[in-house]
Coordinates of C-alpha atoms and ligand atoms in Angstrom, one line a residue:
M733 CA 118.9 -11.1 -43.5
D734 CA 117.0 -8.4 -45.3
R735 CA 117.5 -5.2 -43.7
D736 CA 114.5 -3.6 -45.6
D737 CA 111.8 -6.2 -44.5
P738 CA 108.9 -4.2 -42.0
R739 CA 109.8 -7.5 -40.1
T740 CA 113.6 -6.6 -39.5
D741 CA 111.8 -2.9 -37.0
D742 CA 110.0 -5.6 -35.1
L743 CA 113.0 -7.7 -34.4
W744 CA 115.1 -4.4 -33.2
S745 CA 112.0 -3.2 -30.7
T746 CA 111.4 -7.3 -29.4
A747 CA 115.6 -7.9 -29.1
Q748 CA 115.4 -3.6 -27.1
A749 CA 112.3 -4.8 -25.7
M750 CA 113.6 -8.1 -23.9
V751 CA 116.4 -6.3 -22.3
A752 CA 114.7 -2.8 -21.4
E753 CA 116.1 -1.1 -18.5
G754 CA 114.8 -2.5 -15.0
K755 CA 114.1 -5.9 -16.8
G756 CA 115.6 -9.0 -17.8
L757 CA 114.4 -12.9 -18.4
L758 CA 113.3 -16.2 -16.9
A759 CA 114.2 -19.2 -18.5
A760 CA 111.6 -21.5 -17.5
D761 CA 112.3 -23.6 -20.2
E762 CA 113.2 -27.0 -19.0
S763 CA 112.7 -30.2 -20.5
T764 CA 110.8 -32.5 -19.3
G765 CA 113.7 -34.3 -18.0
T766 CA 115.3 -31.3 -16.3
I767 CA 111.7 -30.2 -14.3
A768 CA 112.2 -33.8 -13.3
K769 CA 114.9 -33.1 -11.4
R770 CA 113.4 -29.8 -10.4
L771 CA 110.7 -31.4 -9.2
A772 CA 112.0 -34.5 -7.3
S773 CA 114.1 -31.7 -5.1
I774 CA 110.7 -30.8 -3.3
G775 CA 108.9 -34.5 -3.8
A776 CA 106.7 -33.8 -6.2
D777 CA 106.1 -35.3 -9.1
N778 CA 106.7 -35.4 -12.7
T779 CA 103.5 -35.0 -14.1
E780 CA 102.1 -32.7 -16.6
E781 CA 100.0 -31.2 -13.9
N782 CA 102.5 -29.9 -11.1
R783 CA 104.2 -29.1 -14.5
R784 CA 101.4 -27.2 -15.3
D785 CA 100.8 -25.4 -11.7
Y786 CA 104.0 -24.7 -11.0
R787 CA 104.5 -22.5 -14.3
E788 CA 101.1 -21.2 -14.0
M789 CA 101.9 -20.3 -10.5
L790 CA 105.1 -18.1 -11.6
F791 CA 103.1 -16.6 -14.3
R792 CA 100.1 -15.3 -12.5
S793 CA 102.2 -13.7 -9.5
E794 CA 101.0 -10.5 -9.5
G795 CA 103.4 -7.3 -10.9
F796 CA 105.9 -9.2 -12.1
E797 CA 106.2 -7.7 -15.6
R798 CA 107.8 -4.6 -13.0
T799 CA 111.3 -7.0 -13.1
I800 CA 110.7 -9.7 -15.8
S801 CA 110.1 -8.9 -19.6
G802 CA 110.0 -12.2 -20.9
V803 CA 110.2 -15.6 -20.3
I804 CA 111.5 -18.8 -22.2
L805 CA 109.2 -21.5 -22.2
F806 CA 109.7 -25.3 -23.0
D807 CA 106.8 -26.6 -26.1
E808 CA 104.9 -28.4 -24.2
T809 CA 104.3 -24.9 -22.1
L810 CA 103.5 -22.5 -25.0
R811 CA 100.7 -24.6 -26.1
Q812 CA 99.8 -25.8 -22.4
R813 CA 96.4 -23.8 -20.8
A814 CA 96.5 -23.2 -16.9
A815 CA 93.7 -24.6 -14.8
D816 CA 91.0 -22.4 -16.0
G817 CA 91.4 -23.1 -19.6
T818 CA 93.4 -19.8 -20.4
P819 CA 96.6 -20.7 -22.6
L820 CA 99.8 -19.7 -20.4
V821 CA 101.1 -18.4 -23.1
E822 CA 98.1 -15.5 -22.4
L823 CA 98.8 -15.0 -19.4
L824 CA 102.1 -13.9 -20.2
T825 CA 100.7 -11.1 -23.0
N826 CA 97.8 -10.0 -20.7
A827 CA 101.0 -9.0 -18.2
G828 CA 102.9 -7.8 -21.6
V829 CA 105.8 -10.3 -21.1
I830 CA 107.0 -11.3 -24.1
P831 CA 107.0 -15.6 -25.1
G832 CA 109.9 -16.9 -26.5
I833 CA 110.3 -20.5 -27.2
K834 CA 113.5 -23.1 -26.2
V835 CA 114.2 -24.7 -29.9
D836 CA 116.9 -26.8 -29.6
A837 CA 117.0 -30.5 -28.8
G838 CA 120.2 -30.7 -26.1
A839 CA 123.6 -31.5 -26.2
Q840 CA 124.3 -34.6 -27.8
P841 CA 128.2 -36.2 -27.7
L842 CA 130.3 -34.6 -30.3
A843 CA 132.0 -37.8 -32.5
G844 CA 135.6 -38.0 -31.9
A845 CA 136.0 -35.7 -28.8
P846 CA 135.7 -36.9 -25.4
E847 CA 133.1 -35.6 -22.8
E848 CA 133.1 -32.5 -25.7
T849 CA 129.0 -31.9 -27.4
V850 CA 127.3 -30.7 -29.9
T851 CA 124.0 -28.8 -29.3
E852 CA 121.3 -30.9 -32.4
G853 CA 118.2 -29.7 -33.5
L854 CA 118.2 -28.2 -36.7
D855 CA 117.0 -31.0 -38.5
G856 CA 113.2 -29.5 -39.7
L857 CA 113.8 -26.1 -37.1
R858 CA 112.6 -24.0 -40.2
A859 CA 108.9 -24.9 -39.8
R860 CA 109.1 -25.8 -36.1
L861 CA 109.8 -21.9 -36.0
T862 CA 107.2 -21.1 -38.2
E863 CA 105.2 -22.8 -36.0
Y864 CA 106.1 -21.4 -32.8
R865 CA 105.7 -17.9 -34.4
E866 CA 102.4 -18.5 -34.7
L867 CA 101.5 -20.1 -31.0
G868 CA 102.5 -16.7 -30.1
A869 CA 106.3 -16.8 -29.6
R870 CA 108.7 -14.4 -30.4
F871 CA 112.2 -15.5 -29.8
A872 CA 113.8 -18.5 -29.4
K873 CA 116.6 -19.9 -27.6
W874 CA 119.7 -22.2 -28.2
R875 CA 122.2 -23.3 -25.9
A876 CA 125.7 -24.9 -26.5
V877 CA 127.6 -26.1 -24.2
L878 CA 131.0 -25.7 -23.5
H879 CA 133.4 -27.5 -20.9
V880 CA 136.4 -26.2 -19.3
G881 CA 139.6 -28.7 -18.4
D882 CA 142.0 -30.9 -19.5
D883 CA 142.0 -29.1 -23.5
R884 CA 139.2 -28.4 -23.3
P885 CA 136.9 -26.7 -24.9
T886 CA 138.7 -27.8 -28.4
T887 CA 139.0 -25.7 -31.1
Y888 CA 136.2 -28.5 -32.8
A889 CA 134.0 -28.2 -30.3
I890 CA 133.9 -24.7 -30.2
D891 CA 134.1 -24.1 -34.2
V892 CA 130.8 -27.0 -34.2
N893 CA 128.4 -25.1 -31.5
A894 CA 129.7 -21.6 -32.8
H895 CA 128.3 -22.8 -37.0
A896 CA 124.9 -24.3 -35.4
L897 CA 124.1 -21.2 -32.8
A898 CA 124.4 -19.6 -36.1
R899 CA 122.7 -21.4 -38.6
Y900 CA 120.3 -21.4 -35.7
A901 CA 120.1 -17.3 -35.8
A902 CA 119.8 -16.9 -39.0
L903 CA 116.7 -18.7 -39.1
C904 CA 114.9 -17.3 -36.4
Q905 CA 115.5 -14.4 -38.1
E906 CA 114.0 -15.2 -41.0
A907 CA 110.8 -16.6 -39.2
G908 CA 110.7 -13.0 -37.7
L909 CA 111.5 -14.1 -33.9
V910 CA 114.5 -12.7 -31.6
P911 CA 117.1 -15.4 -31.5
I912 CA 119.0 -15.8 -28.1
V913 CA 122.4 -17.1 -28.8
E914 CA 123.6 -19.2 -25.8
P915 CA 127.2 -20.4 -25.9
E916 CA 127.2 -21.5 -22.1
V917 CA 131.1 -22.3 -20.3
L918 CA 130.6 -24.5 -18.1
M919 CA 131.3 -23.1 -14.3
D920 CA 131.8 -26.9 -13.1
G921 CA 135.3 -27.9 -12.3
D922 CA 138.0 -26.6 -10.2
H923 CA 139.2 -24.4 -12.5
D924 CA 140.9 -20.7 -12.0
I925 CA 139.2 -17.3 -13.8
E926 CA 141.6 -17.5 -16.1
A927 CA 140.9 -20.5 -17.7
C928 CA 137.0 -19.7 -17.7
F929 CA 138.1 -16.3 -19.4
D930 CA 140.4 -17.8 -21.9
A931 CA 137.2 -20.7 -23.4
T932 CA 134.7 -17.8 -23.3
E933 CA 137.0 -15.4 -25.3
A934 CA 137.8 -18.4 -27.5
T935 CA 134.2 -19.4 -28.1
L936 CA 133.0 -15.6 -28.5
R937 CA 135.4 -14.5 -30.8
E938 CA 134.6 -17.3 -32.9
V939 CA 130.3 -17.3 -32.4
F940 CA 130.5 -13.7 -33.8
Y941 CA 132.4 -14.9 -36.3
Q942 CA 129.9 -17.1 -37.5
L943 CA 127.1 -14.9 -37.0
G944 CA 128.6 -12.2 -38.7
H945 CA 129.6 -14.7 -41.8
Q946 CA 126.2 -16.5 -42.2
G947 CA 124.3 -12.7 -42.8
V948 CA 123.2 -12.5 -38.7
A949 CA 121.8 -9.0 -37.6
L950 CA 123.2 -8.4 -34.7
E951 CA 120.9 -5.6 -33.7
G952 CA 118.1 -8.2 -33.9
M953 CA 119.7 -10.3 -31.2
V954 CA 120.4 -11.0 -27.9
L955 CA 123.5 -12.9 -26.4
K956 CA 122.9 -14.8 -23.0
P957 CA 126.5 -15.8 -21.8
N958 CA 128.2 -17.3 -19.1
M959 CA 130.1 -15.1 -16.8
V960 CA 133.8 -15.1 -16.5
L961 CA 134.1 -17.3 -13.4
S962 CA 135.6 -19.2 -11.2
G963 CA 134.9 -23.0 -11.3
K964 CA 132.7 -24.4 -9.1
S965 CA 134.8 -26.1 -6.8
A966 CA 137.8 -24.0 -7.2
S967 CA 139.8 -23.3 -3.7
D968 CA 140.2 -19.9 -4.3
R969 CA 137.0 -18.2 -6.2
A970 CA 137.1 -15.2 -7.4
T971 CA 135.0 -12.2 -6.0
P972 CA 132.3 -10.6 -7.4
E973 CA 134.6 -7.3 -8.4
E974 CA 137.3 -10.0 -10.3
V975 CA 134.3 -11.0 -11.5
A976 CA 133.2 -8.1 -13.1
E977 CA 136.1 -6.5 -14.2
M978 CA 137.2 -10.3 -15.6
T979 CA 133.5 -9.9 -17.9
L980 CA 133.4 -6.7 -18.8
A981 CA 137.5 -7.1 -19.9
C982 CA 136.2 -10.2 -22.4
F983 CA 133.8 -9.4 -23.8
L984 CA 134.4 -5.3 -24.9
Q985 CA 137.5 -7.4 -26.8
T986 CA 134.8 -9.9 -28.4
V987 CA 130.8 -8.5 -28.4
P988 CA 130.0 -6.4 -30.9
A989 CA 128.5 -2.9 -29.8
A990 CA 125.6 -3.4 -32.3
V991 CA 123.8 -6.3 -29.6
P992 CA 122.0 -5.1 -27.8
G993 CA 121.6 -6.7 -25.0
I994 CA 123.5 -9.4 -23.0
A995 CA 121.2 -11.4 -20.6
F996 CA 123.2 -14.1 -18.4
L997 CA 122.5 -17.1 -17.4
S998 CA 122.7 -18.2 -14.1
G999 CA 124.6 -21.5 -14.4
G1000 CA 124.3 -23.1 -11.3
Q1001 CA 125.0 -20.4 -9.2
G1002 CA 123.8 -19.6 -5.7
D1003 CA 120.7 -17.1 -5.3
E1004 CA 123.5 -14.8 -3.5
E1005 CA 126.1 -15.5 -6.0
S1006 CA 124.6 -14.7 -9.0
T1007 CA 122.9 -11.6 -7.5
L1008 CA 126.0 -10.1 -6.3
N1009 CA 128.0 -10.7 -9.6
L1010 CA 125.5 -8.9 -11.4
D1011 CA 125.6 -6.5 -9.1
A1012 CA 129.1 -5.9 -9.9
I1013 CA 128.6 -5.9 -13.5
N1014 CA 126.9 -3.0 -13.7
R1015 CA 128.1 -1.0 -11.4
L1016 CA 131.2 -1.6 -13.2
A1017 CA 129.9 -0.9 -17.2
I1018 CA 129.4 2.6 -16.9
D1019 CA 133.1 3.2 -16.1
A1020 CA 134.3 0.4 -18.5
G1021 CA 132.3 2.3 -21.8
A1022 CA 129.9 -1.1 -21.9
P1023 CA 127.6 -0.5 -24.9
W1024 CA 125.3 -3.3 -24.3
E1025 CA 122.5 -3.7 -21.9
L1026 CA 123.8 -6.0 -18.9
T1027 CA 121.1 -8.0 -18.1
F1028 CA 119.4 -11.8 -16.6
S1029 CA 118.4 -14.6 -18.5
Y1030 CA 118.7 -16.6 -15.1
G1031 CA 116.7 -20.0 -13.9
R1032 CA 118.2 -21.1 -11.4
G1033 CA 118.7 -18.1 -10.5
L1034 CA 115.3 -16.8 -10.0
Q1035 CA 113.3 -20.0 -9.5
A1036 CA 115.6 -22.3 -6.6
A1037 CA 113.1 -19.9 -3.9
P1038 CA 110.0 -20.0 -5.1
L1039 CA 110.0 -23.7 -6.3
R1040 CA 111.3 -24.4 -2.1
A1041 CA 108.3 -22.1 -0.8
W1042 CA 105.8 -24.0 -3.7
G1043 CA 106.9 -27.3 -2.4
G1044 CA 103.6 -29.0 -4.8
K1045 CA 101.3 -27.8 -2.5
R1046 CA 98.2 -25.8 -3.3
E1047 CA 98.2 -23.9 -0.5
N1048 CA 101.6 -22.6 -0.7
V1049 CA 101.2 -21.0 -4.1
A1050 CA 100.7 -17.1 -3.1
A1051 CA 103.8 -18.1 -0.6
G1052 CA 105.6 -19.5 -4.0
Q1053 CA 104.6 -16.7 -5.8
R1054 CA 106.1 -14.0 -3.1
A1055 CA 109.3 -15.6 -3.4
F1056 CA 109.9 -15.8 -6.6
L1057 CA 108.8 -11.8 -6.5
H1058 CA 111.0 -10.9 -3.8
R1059 CA 113.5 -12.7 -6.0
A1060 CA 113.0 -11.3 -9.4
R1061 CA 113.3 -7.7 -7.6
M1062 CA 116.6 -8.5 -6.5
V1063 CA 118.1 -9.5 -9.6
A1064 CA 116.4 -6.7 -11.2
A1065 CA 117.9 -4.1 -8.8
A1066 CA 121.5 -5.7 -9.8
R1067 CA 120.7 -5.4 -13.2
M1068 CA 120.7 -2.3 -12.5
G1069 CA 123.7 -2.0 -10.6
A1070 CA 121.7 -0.9 -7.6
Y1071 CA 121.8 -4.0 -5.1
E1072 CA 122.6 -3.7 -1.5
P1073 CA 122.2 -7.5 0.7
E1074 CA 119.5 -5.4 2.9
M1075 CA 117.6 -5.2 0.4
E1076 CA 117.0 -9.2 1.1
E1077 CA 114.8 -8.9 4.4
A1078 CA 113.4 -5.5 3.6
S1079 CA 110.6 -7.2 1.1
Ligands
13P1100 P1 120.2 -21.6 -14.8 O1 120.3 -19.3 -15.0 O2 119.6 -21.9 -14.3 O3 121.6 -21.4 -16.1 O4 119.0 -21.4 -16.8 C1 119.6 -20.5 -17.7 C2 119.3 -21.0 -19.4 O5 117.9 -20.9 -19.4 C3 120.1 -22.2 -19.2 O6 119.8 -22.8 -21.0

């Protein structure tokens, strides 16, 4: 990208604000199909009104800007209005929270590679990014998905996904949006932590090769990776200390220091696990010499509790907001390496 373009400074400062000390990102960008599953889990219908009410509840939580720097939205939400007519995006900007937008069109089966996927959505992306910026978005997200097990991920799947991530990131920076670059190595499976380490290392190497090759300015992006974990159904799962060691070892080998921040996804870890692991990573970070901010960009890790507490009922909005603020405080403490399990009871 053009480093003399005045918008470059904006990208740098937005990326830094997204990973500011004590704060992280809320991923509330579930597609209509994914939010359907979340709403079904509490017995609520997947109507536009329910999707709006749920997200409005989160964005009206008093003081959430103290722990949440930005929110990733789905297309529908970026255009939606609250019950009183206020655009939802305005609820965020009025609170000083940065709105972002998911722009990929989802992972599709990759030809010739059984059970692997490539993320689509590049066609027409330049025009969509311009519109999203006009609608108030200041950053974007694109998620690539890699599977572990049975000789996966293949180099083929890593290469095509890394190439697409870099094309997306370059287009974002051209449009004045900070790209969140999300290569997710899934935790599904019974593999050990070494297998996750190898897959994550190979993926990040190729992602940063492609980002460099395609002229993406690393200072104006945020990386959103998986932590290095044992598979979800592994018999002997790694402890938070092992996760922290392996994650930092992997990233120090592959992620350049120019990247301002790494915002982890929760990826289906439970609330306790995603909080303890983030805490352990941050406790180790200084000694390990990590040059980047290490924060969160959690979807399920921030939303499971408020979704349950709300249960789709108007009378539970305050309880849903309390559950959201509590989870956000816990995760934000972990982001500083200052989480203690007793804090779960204290607030
Ligand atoms: P999870 O934290 O639930 O993995 O969601 C984060 C996300 O945005 C995945 O793309």
